[in-house]
Structures are given as structure tokens and as C-alpha cells.
Coordinates of C-alpha atoms in Angstrom, one line a residue:
X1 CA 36.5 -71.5 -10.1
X2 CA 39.0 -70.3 -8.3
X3 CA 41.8 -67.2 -8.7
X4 CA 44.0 -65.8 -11.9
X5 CA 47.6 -65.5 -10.8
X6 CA 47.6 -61.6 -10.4
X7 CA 44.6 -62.3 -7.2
X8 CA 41.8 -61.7 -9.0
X9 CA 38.6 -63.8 -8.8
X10 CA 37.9 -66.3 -11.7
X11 CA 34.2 -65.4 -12.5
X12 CA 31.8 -68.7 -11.6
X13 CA 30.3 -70.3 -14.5
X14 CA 26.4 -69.2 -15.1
X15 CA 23.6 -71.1 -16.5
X16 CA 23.8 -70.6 -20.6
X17 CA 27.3 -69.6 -20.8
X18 CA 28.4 -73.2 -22.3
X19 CA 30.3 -74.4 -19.7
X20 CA 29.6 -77.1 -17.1
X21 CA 30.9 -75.8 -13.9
X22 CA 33.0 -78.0 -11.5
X23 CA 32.2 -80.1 -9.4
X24 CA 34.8 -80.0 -6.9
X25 CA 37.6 -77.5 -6.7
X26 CA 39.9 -76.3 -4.7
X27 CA 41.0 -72.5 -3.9
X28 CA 43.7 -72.4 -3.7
X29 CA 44.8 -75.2 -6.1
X30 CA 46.2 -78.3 -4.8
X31 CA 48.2 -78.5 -7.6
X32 CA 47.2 -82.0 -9.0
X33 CA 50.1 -84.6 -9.7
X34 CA 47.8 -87.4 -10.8
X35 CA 44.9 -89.3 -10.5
X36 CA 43.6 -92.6 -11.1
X37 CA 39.8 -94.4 -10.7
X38 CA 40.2 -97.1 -8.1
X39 CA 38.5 -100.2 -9.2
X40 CA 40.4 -102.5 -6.8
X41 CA 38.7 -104.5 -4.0
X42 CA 41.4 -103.8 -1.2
X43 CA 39.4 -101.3 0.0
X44 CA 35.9 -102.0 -0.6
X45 CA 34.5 -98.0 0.6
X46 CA 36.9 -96.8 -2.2
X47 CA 35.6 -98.4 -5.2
X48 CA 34.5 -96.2 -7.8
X49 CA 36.3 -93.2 -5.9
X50 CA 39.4 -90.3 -7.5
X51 CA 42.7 -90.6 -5.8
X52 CA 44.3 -87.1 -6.7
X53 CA 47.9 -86.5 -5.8
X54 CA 48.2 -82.9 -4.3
X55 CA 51.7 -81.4 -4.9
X56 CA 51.0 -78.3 -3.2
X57 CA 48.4 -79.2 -1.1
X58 CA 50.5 -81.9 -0.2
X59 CA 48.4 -84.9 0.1
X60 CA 46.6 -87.4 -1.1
X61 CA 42.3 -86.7 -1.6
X62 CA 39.8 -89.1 -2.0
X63 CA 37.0 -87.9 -4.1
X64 CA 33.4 -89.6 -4.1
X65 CA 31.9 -90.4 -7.1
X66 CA 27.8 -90.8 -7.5
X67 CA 26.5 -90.8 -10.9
X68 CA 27.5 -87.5 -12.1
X69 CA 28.1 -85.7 -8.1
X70 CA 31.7 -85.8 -6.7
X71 CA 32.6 -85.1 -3.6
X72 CA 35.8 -84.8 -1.2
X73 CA 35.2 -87.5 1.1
X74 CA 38.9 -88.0 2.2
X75 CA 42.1 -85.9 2.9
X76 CA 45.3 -87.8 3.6
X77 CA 48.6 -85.3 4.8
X78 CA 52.1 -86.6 3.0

């Protein structure tokens, strides 16, 4: 989801067409740097959570997982 370079809209993924669509995204792109599962017990809330650099969004996101739902729950300005 999302936009090609030239502007134009990226057409959303339809039922059938053999794609899984997203379940988060970002328009425009944050530009992912990285991102790692956190498993650690510093920070109990975050267990089992994304941490995605953001090179142009500069940041650092926090994405809730559930099962097979993810969710931004967490925006952090570098």
C-alpha cells in the first residue's frame, strides 16, 4: 500500500489476487533502518512487540503484535 515514485497510487491488495495485504504501513514510507523482536524483560509492556528504526520518518515505532494483528502502539521522535 502506499505510492510508486512518479505519485501514483499503489493499487490495495483484493481478496483472490494472491497476496496477503499488510498489516501496517506507512504512506509515506518511514524508510525502515531495522528492526528487531524484543524478547527482553526490561520493559515488560514491550515483550513480543517490533522496534522499527525510521530513517525518514525519523524515529523509532513500536509495533504490537497479537497473534497474527499488528499494530502501531508507539512513536518515539530521534
Amino acid at each position: 500500500n502506499g505510492d510508486n515514485y512518479d505519485g501514483t497510487p499503489i493499487p490495495r491488495h483484493a481478496p483472490g489476487d494472491g497476496f496477503e495485504a499488510p498489516a501496517v504501513y506507512w504512506n509515506p514510507s518511514i524508510s525502515p533502518g531495522g528492526m528487531i523482536y524484543y524478547s527482553g524483560g526490561m520493559f515488560p509492556k514491550w515483550k513480543g512487540s517490533l522496534l522499527i528504526g525510521a530513517l525518514s520518518g525519523r524515529g523509532l515505532i513500536r509495533v504490537a503484535l497479537d497473534g497474527d494483528k499488528a499494530s502501531k502502539a508507539d512513536q518515539w521522535e530521534l
